[in-house]
mmCIF file of C-alpha atoms in Angstrom:
data_model
loop_
_atom_site.group_PDB
_atom_site.id
_atom_site.type_symbol
_atom_site.label_atom_id
_atom_site.label_comp_id
_atom_site.label_asym_id
_atom_site.label_seq_id
_atom_site.Cartn_x
_atom_site.Cartn_y
_atom_site.Cartn_z
ATOM 1 C CA MET A 765 15.407 26.444 37.334
ATOM 2 C CA THR A 766 14.246 23.648 34.998
ATOM 3 C CA ALA A 767 16.334 21.719 32.518
ATOM 4 C CA SER A 768 14.330 23.183 29.643
ATOM 5 C CA SER A 769 15.630 26.695 30.481
ATOM 6 C CA LEU A 770 19.252 25.634 29.974
ATOM 7 C CA ASP A 771 20.215 26.758 26.478
ATOM 8 C CA PRO A 772 22.280 24.054 24.708
ATOM 9 C CA ASP A 773 24.604 26.727 23.293
ATOM 10 C CA LEU A 774 25.362 27.959 26.796
ATOM 11 C CA LEU A 775 25.996 24.390 27.972
ATOM 12 C CA LYS A 776 28.364 23.787 25.029
ATOM 13 C CA ALA A 777 30.342 26.905 25.980
ATOM 14 C CA PHE A 778 30.418 25.755 29.604
ATOM 15 C CA LEU A 779 31.698 22.275 28.708
ATOM 16 C CA SER A 780 34.366 23.706 26.427
ATOM 17 C CA VAL A 781 35.711 26.067 29.103
ATOM 18 C CA ALA A 782 35.568 23.250 31.671
ATOM 19 C CA GLU A 783 37.521 20.923 29.350
ATOM 20 C CA TYR A 784 40.256 23.383 28.353
ATOM 21 C CA ARG A 785 40.335 25.340 31.635
ATOM 22 C CA SER A 786 40.711 28.408 29.470
ATOM 23 C CA PHE A 787 38.327 30.914 27.903
ATOM 24 C CA THR A 788 40.798 31.578 25.115
ATOM 25 C CA ARG A 789 41.202 27.934 24.037
ATOM 26 C CA ALA A 790 37.466 27.320 24.437
ATOM 27 C CA ALA A 791 36.703 30.300 22.202
ATOM 28 C CA ALA A 792 39.043 28.980 19.500
ATOM 29 C CA THR A 793 37.342 25.561 19.599
ATOM 30 C CA LEU A 794 33.875 27.113 19.372
ATOM 31 C CA ASN A 795 34.907 29.569 16.622
ATOM 32 C CA ARG A 796 33.908 32.491 18.826
ATOM 33 C CA THR A 797 35.694 35.391 20.413
ATOM 34 C CA GLN A 798 36.840 35.153 24.018
ATOM 35 C CA SER A 799 34.466 37.952 24.994
ATOM 36 C CA ALA A 800 31.516 36.117 23.418
ATOM 37 C CA VAL A 801 32.295 32.964 25.421
ATOM 38 C CA SER A 802 32.651 35.033 28.598
ATOM 39 C CA VAL A 803 29.215 36.549 27.961
ATOM 40 C CA GLN A 804 27.721 33.059 27.519
ATOM 41 C CA ILE A 805 29.209 31.854 30.806
ATOM 42 C CA ARG A 806 27.951 34.937 32.655
ATOM 43 C CA ARG A 807 24.479 34.404 31.186
ATOM 44 C CA LEU A 808 24.499 30.775 32.325
ATOM 45 C CA GLU A 809 25.663 31.765 35.810
ATOM 46 C CA GLN A 810 22.879 34.350 36.006
ATOM 47 C CA ARG A 811 20.255 31.762 35.068
ATOM 48 C CA LEU A 812 21.553 29.333 37.691
ATOM 49 C CA GLY A 813 22.225 31.978 40.303
ATOM 50 C CA THR A 814 25.712 30.701 41.117
ATOM 51 C CA LYS A 815 29.358 30.970 40.022
ATOM 52 C CA LEU A 816 30.582 28.130 37.864
ATOM 53 C CA PHE A 817 34.284 29.026 37.488
ATOM 54 C CA GLN A 818 36.942 30.643 39.607
ATOM 55 C CA ARG A 819 40.184 32.070 38.303
ATOM 56 C CA THR A 820 43.489 30.504 39.359
ATOM 57 C CA ARG A 821 47.102 31.081 38.426
ATOM 58 C CA ALA A 822 46.862 28.203 35.962
ATOM 59 C CA GLY A 823 43.711 29.579 34.337
ATOM 60 C CA VAL A 824 40.169 28.795 35.467
ATOM 61 C CA ALA A 825 38.791 25.991 37.603
ATOM 62 C CA LEU A 826 35.317 24.685 38.271
ATOM 63 C CA THR A 827 33.572 25.700 41.465
ATOM 64 C CA ALA A 828 31.627 23.080 43.413
ATOM 65 C CA ALA A 829 28.472 24.167 41.548
ATOM 66 C CA GLY A 830 30.310 24.003 38.234
ATOM 67 C CA ASP A 831 31.548 20.515 38.993
ATOM 68 C CA GLU A 832 27.986 19.424 39.754
ATOM 69 C CA LEU A 833 26.636 21.002 36.570
ATOM 70 C CA LEU A 834 29.271 19.190 34.493
ATOM 71 C CA VAL A 835 27.479 15.849 34.814
ATOM 72 C CA TYR A 836 24.073 17.296 33.967
ATOM 73 C CA ALA A 837 25.398 19.350 31.045
ATOM 74 C CA ARG A 838 26.870 16.265 29.379
ATOM 75 C CA ARG A 839 23.680 14.278 29.901
ATOM 76 C CA LEU A 840 21.480 17.083 28.553
ATOM 77 C CA LEU A 841 23.582 17.580 25.422
ATOM 78 C CA ASP A 842 23.792 13.824 24.811
ATOM 79 C CA LEU A 843 20.012 13.564 25.134
ATOM 80 C CA ASN A 844 19.565 16.529 22.805
ATOM 81 C CA ALA A 845 21.794 14.902 20.173
ATOM 82 C CA GLU A 846 19.965 11.587 20.587
ATOM 83 C CA ALA A 847 16.586 13.267 20.078
ATOM 84 C CA VAL A 848 17.736 15.083 16.938
ATOM 85 C CA ASP A 849 19.226 11.894 15.470
ATOM 86 C CA ALA A 850 16.099 9.879 16.266
ATOM 87 C CA LEU A 851 13.810 12.406 14.585
ATOM 88 C CA ARG A 852 16.051 12.679 11.528
ATOM 89 C CA THR A 853 16.107 8.888 11.245
ATOM 90 C CA ARG A 854 12.318 8.814 11.591
ATOM 91 C CA LYS A 855 12.056 11.341 8.777
ATOM 92 C CA ARG A 856 14.284 9.208 6.536
ATOM 93 C CA ASP A 857 12.352 6.077 7.447
ATOM 94 C CA ALA A 858 9.042 7.748 6.610
ATOM 95 C CA VAL A 859 9.688 7.486 2.859
ATOM 96 C CA VAL A 860 9.390 4.072 1.191
ATOM 97 C CA ARG A 861 10.294 3.588 -2.485
ATOM 98 C CA LEU A 862 8.250 0.928 -4.262
ATOM 99 C CA GLY A 863 8.849 -0.482 -7.739
ATOM 100 C CA VAL A 864 6.046 -2.488 -9.350
ATOM 101 C CA MET A 865 4.641 -3.691 -12.693
ATOM 102 C CA ASP A 866 2.405 -1.206 -14.496
ATOM 103 C CA ASP A 867 -0.801 -3.261 -14.209
ATOM 104 C CA TYR A 868 -0.359 -3.886 -10.482
ATOM 105 C CA GLY A 869 0.630 -0.261 -9.995
ATOM 106 C CA THR A 870 -2.639 0.954 -11.506
ATOM 107 C CA ILE A 871 -5.070 -1.791 -10.457
ATOM 108 C CA VAL A 872 -3.879 -3.824 -7.459
ATOM 109 C CA ILE A 873 -1.653 -1.480 -5.445
ATOM 110 C CA PRO A 874 -3.715 1.774 -5.150
ATOM 111 C CA PRO A 875 -6.455 0.387 -2.849
ATOM 112 C CA LEU A 876 -3.783 -1.271 -0.701
ATOM 113 C CA LEU A 877 -1.902 2.020 -0.415
ATOM 114 C CA ALA A 878 -5.144 3.773 0.536
ATOM 115 C CA SER A 879 -5.759 1.384 3.434
ATOM 116 C CA PHE A 880 -2.083 1.602 4.446
ATOM 117 C CA ALA A 881 -2.237 5.416 4.489
ATOM 118 C CA ARG A 882 -5.197 5.329 6.846
ATOM 119 C CA SER A 883 -3.193 3.273 9.349
ATOM 120 C CA HIS A 884 0.167 4.999 8.766
ATOM 121 C CA PRO A 885 -0.460 8.606 7.660
ATOM 122 C CA ASP A 886 3.137 9.636 8.456
ATOM 123 C CA ILE A 887 4.682 7.199 5.951
ATOM 124 C CA ARG A 888 5.026 8.477 2.398
ATOM 125 C CA VAL A 889 5.211 5.950 -0.428
ATOM 126 C CA GLU A 890 6.990 6.798 -3.682
ATOM 127 C CA ILE A 891 5.890 4.352 -6.394
ATOM 128 C CA GLU A 892 7.485 3.734 -9.786
ATOM 129 C CA THR A 893 5.830 1.514 -12.380
ATOM 130 C CA GLY A 894 7.421 -0.166 -15.363
ATOM 131 C CA LEU A 895 9.325 -3.245 -16.425
ATOM 132 C CA THR A 896 10.477 -4.993 -13.259
ATOM 133 C CA ALA A 897 13.105 -7.319 -14.756
ATOM 134 C CA THR A 898 15.984 -5.151 -13.501
ATOM 135 C CA MET A 899 14.302 -3.611 -10.445
ATOM 136 C CA PRO A 900 15.290 -6.278 -7.846
ATOM 137 C CA ALA A 901 18.966 -5.712 -8.681
ATOM 138 C CA ARG A 902 18.552 -2.049 -7.678
ATOM 139 C CA LEU A 903 17.087 -2.715 -4.238
ATOM 140 C CA GLY A 904 18.603 -0.382 -1.665
ATOM 141 C CA GLU A 905 19.878 1.943 -4.391
ATOM 142 C CA ALA A 906 16.647 2.949 -6.142
ATOM 143 C CA TYR A 907 13.972 0.916 -4.371
ATOM 144 C CA ASP A 908 13.140 -0.300 -0.876
ATOM 145 C CA LEU A 909 10.553 -2.784 -2.120
ATOM 146 C CA VAL A 910 9.905 -4.338 -5.516
ATOM 147 C CA ILE A 911 6.933 -6.394 -6.671
ATOM 148 C CA ALA A 912 7.994 -8.276 -9.797
ATOM 149 C CA MET A 913 6.847 -11.166 -11.955
ATOM 150 C CA HIS A 914 9.083 -14.191 -12.551
ATOM 151 C CA PRO A 915 8.638 -17.364 -14.591
ATOM 152 C CA GLU A 916 6.642 -19.929 -12.649
ATOM 153 C CA GLY A 917 8.738 -21.640 -9.964
ATOM 154 C CA ARG A 918 11.697 -19.283 -10.415
ATOM 155 C CA GLY A 919 13.016 -16.115 -8.804
ATOM 156 C CA ASP A 920 13.852 -15.182 -5.237
ATOM 157 C CA GLY A 921 11.861 -13.055 -2.831
ATOM 158 C CA GLU A 922 8.490 -13.886 -1.278
ATOM 159 C CA LEU A 923 5.901 -15.593 -3.467
ATOM 160 C CA LEU A 924 2.668 -13.599 -3.273
ATOM 161 C CA ARG A 925 0.468 -15.226 -5.907
ATOM 162 C CA ARG A 926 0.505 -16.938 -9.269
ATOM 163 C CA GLU A 927 -0.869 -15.142 -12.328
ATOM 164 C CA GLN A 928 -1.847 -16.827 -15.586
ATOM 165 C CA ALA A 929 -0.802 -14.984 -18.735
ATOM 166 C CA VAL A 930 -3.661 -14.805 -21.256
ATOM 167 C CA TRP A 931 -4.303 -13.420 -24.707
ATOM 168 C CA ALA A 932 -6.784 -10.534 -24.735
ATOM 169 C CA ALA A 933 -8.520 -8.482 -27.392
ATOM 170 C CA ALA A 934 -11.625 -6.429 -28.114
ATOM 171 C CA ASN A 935 -14.869 -8.376 -28.188
ATOM 172 C CA ALA A 936 -15.209 -8.157 -31.962
ATOM 173 C CA TYR A 937 -11.565 -8.876 -32.813
ATOM 174 C CA PRO A 938 -11.373 -11.826 -35.278
ATOM 175 C CA ALA A 939 -8.424 -13.582 -33.640
ATOM 176 C CA ALA A 940 -9.294 -16.898 -35.296
ATOM 177 C CA ALA A 941 -9.065 -15.405 -38.768
ATOM 178 C CA HIS A 942 -6.215 -16.585 -40.929
ATOM 179 C CA GLY A 943 -3.404 -14.266 -41.848
ATOM 180 C CA THR A 944 -0.781 -12.342 -39.924
ATOM 181 C CA LEU A 945 -1.752 -11.657 -36.305
ATOM 182 C CA SER A 946 -1.232 -8.084 -35.104
ATOM 183 C CA VAL A 947 0.122 -7.963 -31.553
ATOM 184 C CA ALA A 948 0.458 -5.043 -29.109
ATOM 185 C CA LEU A 949 3.134 -5.683 -26.501
ATOM 186 C CA TYR A 950 5.745 -4.144 -24.251
ATOM 187 C CA PRO A 951 9.464 -3.363 -24.830
ATOM 188 C CA PRO A 952 12.225 -6.024 -24.741
ATOM 189 C CA GLY A 953 12.758 -7.370 -21.224
ATOM 190 C CA CYS A 954 9.052 -8.000 -20.630
ATOM 191 C CA LEU A 955 8.175 -11.642 -19.979
ATOM 192 C CA PHE A 956 4.859 -11.238 -21.837
ATOM 193 C CA ARG A 957 6.677 -10.174 -24.981
ATOM 194 C CA GLN A 958 9.036 -13.147 -24.726
ATOM 195 C CA TRP A 959 6.237 -15.631 -24.011
ATOM 196 C CA ALA A 960 4.027 -14.322 -26.819
ATOM 197 C CA ALA A 961 6.795 -14.588 -29.427
ATOM 198 C CA GLU A 962 7.825 -18.060 -28.289
ATOM 199 C CA ALA A 963 4.245 -19.380 -28.199
ATOM 200 C CA LEU A 964 3.310 -18.028 -31.651
ATOM 201 C CA ASP A 965 6.558 -19.178 -33.239
ATOM 202 C CA ALA A 966 6.166 -22.636 -31.688
ATOM 203 C CA VAL A 967 2.826 -23.192 -33.485
ATOM 204 C CA GLY A 968 3.903 -21.461 -36.677
ATOM 205 C CA ARG A 969 1.356 -18.635 -36.423
ATOM 206 C CA PRO A 970 2.404 -15.629 -38.551
ATOM 207 C CA TRP A 971 2.441 -12.430 -36.488
ATOM 208 C CA ARG A 972 3.760 -8.908 -36.435
ATOM 209 C CA LEU A 973 4.542 -6.478 -33.634
ATOM 210 C CA ALA A 974 2.027 -3.747 -34.419
ATOM 211 C CA PHE A 975 2.412 -1.588 -31.314
ATOM 212 C CA VAL A 976 4.916 -1.229 -28.475
ATOM 213 C CA SER A 977 4.497 0.771 -25.245
ATOM 214 C CA ARG A 978 5.738 0.652 -21.669
ATOM 215 C CA THR A 979 2.286 1.439 -20.271
ATOM 216 C CA LEU A 980 -0.679 -0.868 -19.833
ATOM 217 C CA ALA A 981 -3.116 1.944 -20.662
ATOM 218 C CA ALA A 982 -1.618 2.517 -24.118
ATOM 219 C CA VAL A 983 -1.452 -1.179 -24.998
ATOM 220 C CA GLU A 984 -4.999 -1.697 -23.713
ATOM 221 C CA ALA A 985 -6.275 1.221 -25.784
ATOM 222 C CA ILE A 986 -4.834 -0.229 -28.991
ATOM 223 C CA ALA A 987 -6.298 -3.666 -28.230
ATOM 224 C CA ALA A 988 -9.673 -2.184 -27.263
ATOM 225 C CA GLN A 989 -9.892 -0.491 -30.665
ATOM 226 C CA GLY A 990 -9.604 -3.881 -32.339
ATOM 227 C CA LEU A 991 -6.203 -3.089 -33.829
ATOM 228 C CA ALA A 992 -4.269 -5.938 -32.185
ATOM 229 C CA VAL A 993 -4.287 -8.661 -29.549
ATOM 230 C CA THR A 994 -2.173 -8.355 -26.417
ATOM 231 C CA VAL A 995 -1.086 -10.360 -23.371
ATOM 232 C CA VAL A 996 -2.259 -9.555 -19.842
ATOM 233 C CA LYS A 997 -2.546 -11.224 -16.469
ATOM 234 C CA ALA A 998 -5.878 -12.987 -15.977
ATOM 235 C CA GLY A 999 -6.145 -11.334 -12.561
ATOM 236 C CA THR A 1000 -5.824 -7.818 -13.991
ATOM 237 C CA LEU A 1001 -7.789 -8.243 -17.238
ATOM 238 C CA PRO A 1002 -8.879 -4.773 -18.437
ATOM 239 C CA PRO A 1003 -12.702 -4.520 -18.526
ATOM 240 C CA ARG A 1004 -12.708 -3.480 -22.202
ATOM 241 C CA LEU A 1005 -11.012 -6.715 -23.290
ATOM 242 C CA ARG A 1006 -11.967 -10.395 -23.380
ATOM 243 C CA ILE A 1007 -9.759 -13.426 -22.859
ATOM 244 C CA LEU A 1008 -8.899 -15.384 -26.002
ATOM 245 C CA SER A 1009 -8.355 -19.134 -25.921
ATOM 246 C CA GLU A 1010 -7.152 -21.974 -28.110
ATOM 247 C CA GLY A 1011 -10.615 -21.887 -29.685
ATOM 248 C CA ASP A 1012 -9.619 -18.499 -31.090
ATOM 249 C CA GLY A 1013 -6.588 -20.079 -32.685
ATOM 250 C CA LEU A 1014 -4.083 -18.827 -30.116
ATOM 251 C CA PRO A 1015 -1.591 -21.041 -28.237
ATOM 252 C CA PRO A 1016 -1.588 -21.289 -24.401
ATOM 253 C CA LEU A 1017 0.769 -19.094 -22.418
ATOM 254 C CA PRO A 1018 2.787 -19.795 -19.232
ATOM 255 C CA ALA A 1019 1.943 -18.665 -15.718
ATOM 256 C CA GLY A 1020 4.072 -16.243 -13.768
ATOM 257 C CA ASP A 1021 4.861 -15.897 -10.071
ATOM 258 C CA ILE A 1022 4.460 -12.532 -8.385
ATOM 259 C CA HIS A 1023 7.243 -12.006 -5.835
ATOM 260 C CA LEU A 1024 7.866 -9.358 -3.202
ATOM 261 C CA HIS A 1025 11.508 -8.286 -2.881
ATOM 262 C CA ARG A 1026 12.755 -6.392 0.178
ATOM 263 C CA SER A 1027 16.001 -4.421 0.390
ATOM 264 C CA ARG A 1028 18.594 -5.832 2.763
ATOM 265 C CA ASN A 1029 18.574 -2.832 5.111
ATOM 266 C CA LEU A 1030 14.852 -2.188 5.000
ATOM 267 C CA SER A 1031 13.609 0.543 7.337
ATOM 268 C CA HIS A 1032 10.857 0.040 9.896
ATOM 269 C CA ALA A 1033 8.457 1.975 7.656
ATOM 270 C CA GLY A 1034 9.431 -0.207 4.710
ATOM 271 C CA GLY A 1035 8.794 -3.332 6.746
ATOM 272 C CA LEU A 1036 5.317 -2.119 7.676
ATOM 273 C CA LEU A 1037 4.445 -1.493 4.023
ATOM 274 C CA ALA A 1038 5.962 -4.811 2.917
ATOM 275 C CA ASP A 1039 3.885 -6.738 5.435
ATOM 276 C CA HIS A 1040 0.745 -4.850 4.410
ATOM 277 C CA LEU A 1041 1.302 -5.613 0.713
ATOM 278 C CA GLN A 1042 2.162 -9.232 1.453
ATOM 279 C CA VAL A 1043 -1.142 -9.773 3.246
ATOM 280 C CA GLY A 1044 -3.144 -7.764 0.705
ATOM 281 C CA ILE A 1045 -1.805 -9.476 -2.415
ATOM 282 C CA SER A 1046 -1.196 -13.032 -1.246
ATOM 283 C CA GLU A 1047 -3.694 -15.734 -1.965
ATOM 284 C CA PRO A 1048 -3.987 -19.179 -0.337
ATOM 285 C CA ALA A 1049 -2.055 -21.787 -2.310
ATOM 286 C CA SER A 1050 -5.295 -23.585 -3.169
ATOM 287 C CA HIS A 1051 -6.538 -20.447 -4.987
ATOM 288 C CA MET A 1052 -3.419 -20.009 -7.101
ATOM 289 C CA LEU A 1053 -3.668 -20.828 -10.764
ATOM 290 C CA THR A 1054 -1.694 -23.873 -11.852
#
C-alpha cells in the first residue's frame, strides 16, 4: 500500500479518533456523524489490511499498527498542507503589479516585458501607466514596482538613467514666432508641466495651456497637428515630432532621473522582474545626459 493511496480525509478522521480516544468526540470535531467517522475508519483499515483501534472500557485505544500509523499520518498531512501553501504562495507571487510613466509604458517597457515573458512565462505582469508622482507612496498597496521620474539628483529608489526634458513640436510649427505660445501638457502633478511653466515664466514668454491629457498619445497627436508645442523626454521623442531649442525661442528645460522603486516585501517574482527592468533600462553613467 503506497502513501498516495491514503486519503487525507481518512487520515484526518484517524488522527481525530486517536487524539480524543472517542468516535463521538471525533465526530463532533469533524462536523460529521459518529457513523460517518466509523465508516471512514473501517475504510482506512480495509485499505491497510489491519485493525487500527480496539475498544476498551475507557473508549478506544490504538493498536500497535494504529500507533505506528500515527507518526506517518501526521507527516503526510503536514506535507500535504505544506504543498498546498507553497502552491498558493507561488500563485500569489506569479502576479507583479507595475506602475510606470505613460511614455515608458508604451515605448520602453513593452519590449522588456516581451523578453521577460519568454524567460518567465508563469509570471503575469499587471501594468498601470500614468502620473507617477504619488505611485511610490502606494508601493505594497497598489504596486509591487514603480518606475518614476524625479528631479535630477533627487528621489529615492534605484537610479536607472537620466532623461533630458525637451520641447517638441511638429516640423512646421513656428515656435520662434512672436505671440502667445500654445502648449499641450499633462495634468497638475506632472514634472513636465511644472518645468514648462517655470521656464516660460522665467524668460517672460507669453503662453497658454491649449490642451491637457493624461496620455502621451493624445498630447502627441495635438502637437503633431501643429496646434501646440509639448514637453517630452529626449529618449522617448515621438517620431512625428522634432526637438525645439533655444534657437526656436524656447528656454532650456531640466533633466530628470528615472528611478526604480521596489515594495518592501517584494515577492520572488517581483524581484526577478525588477532585476530584468534594471538591466534593460539602465545606462552606463558615461552615457547619461548631464
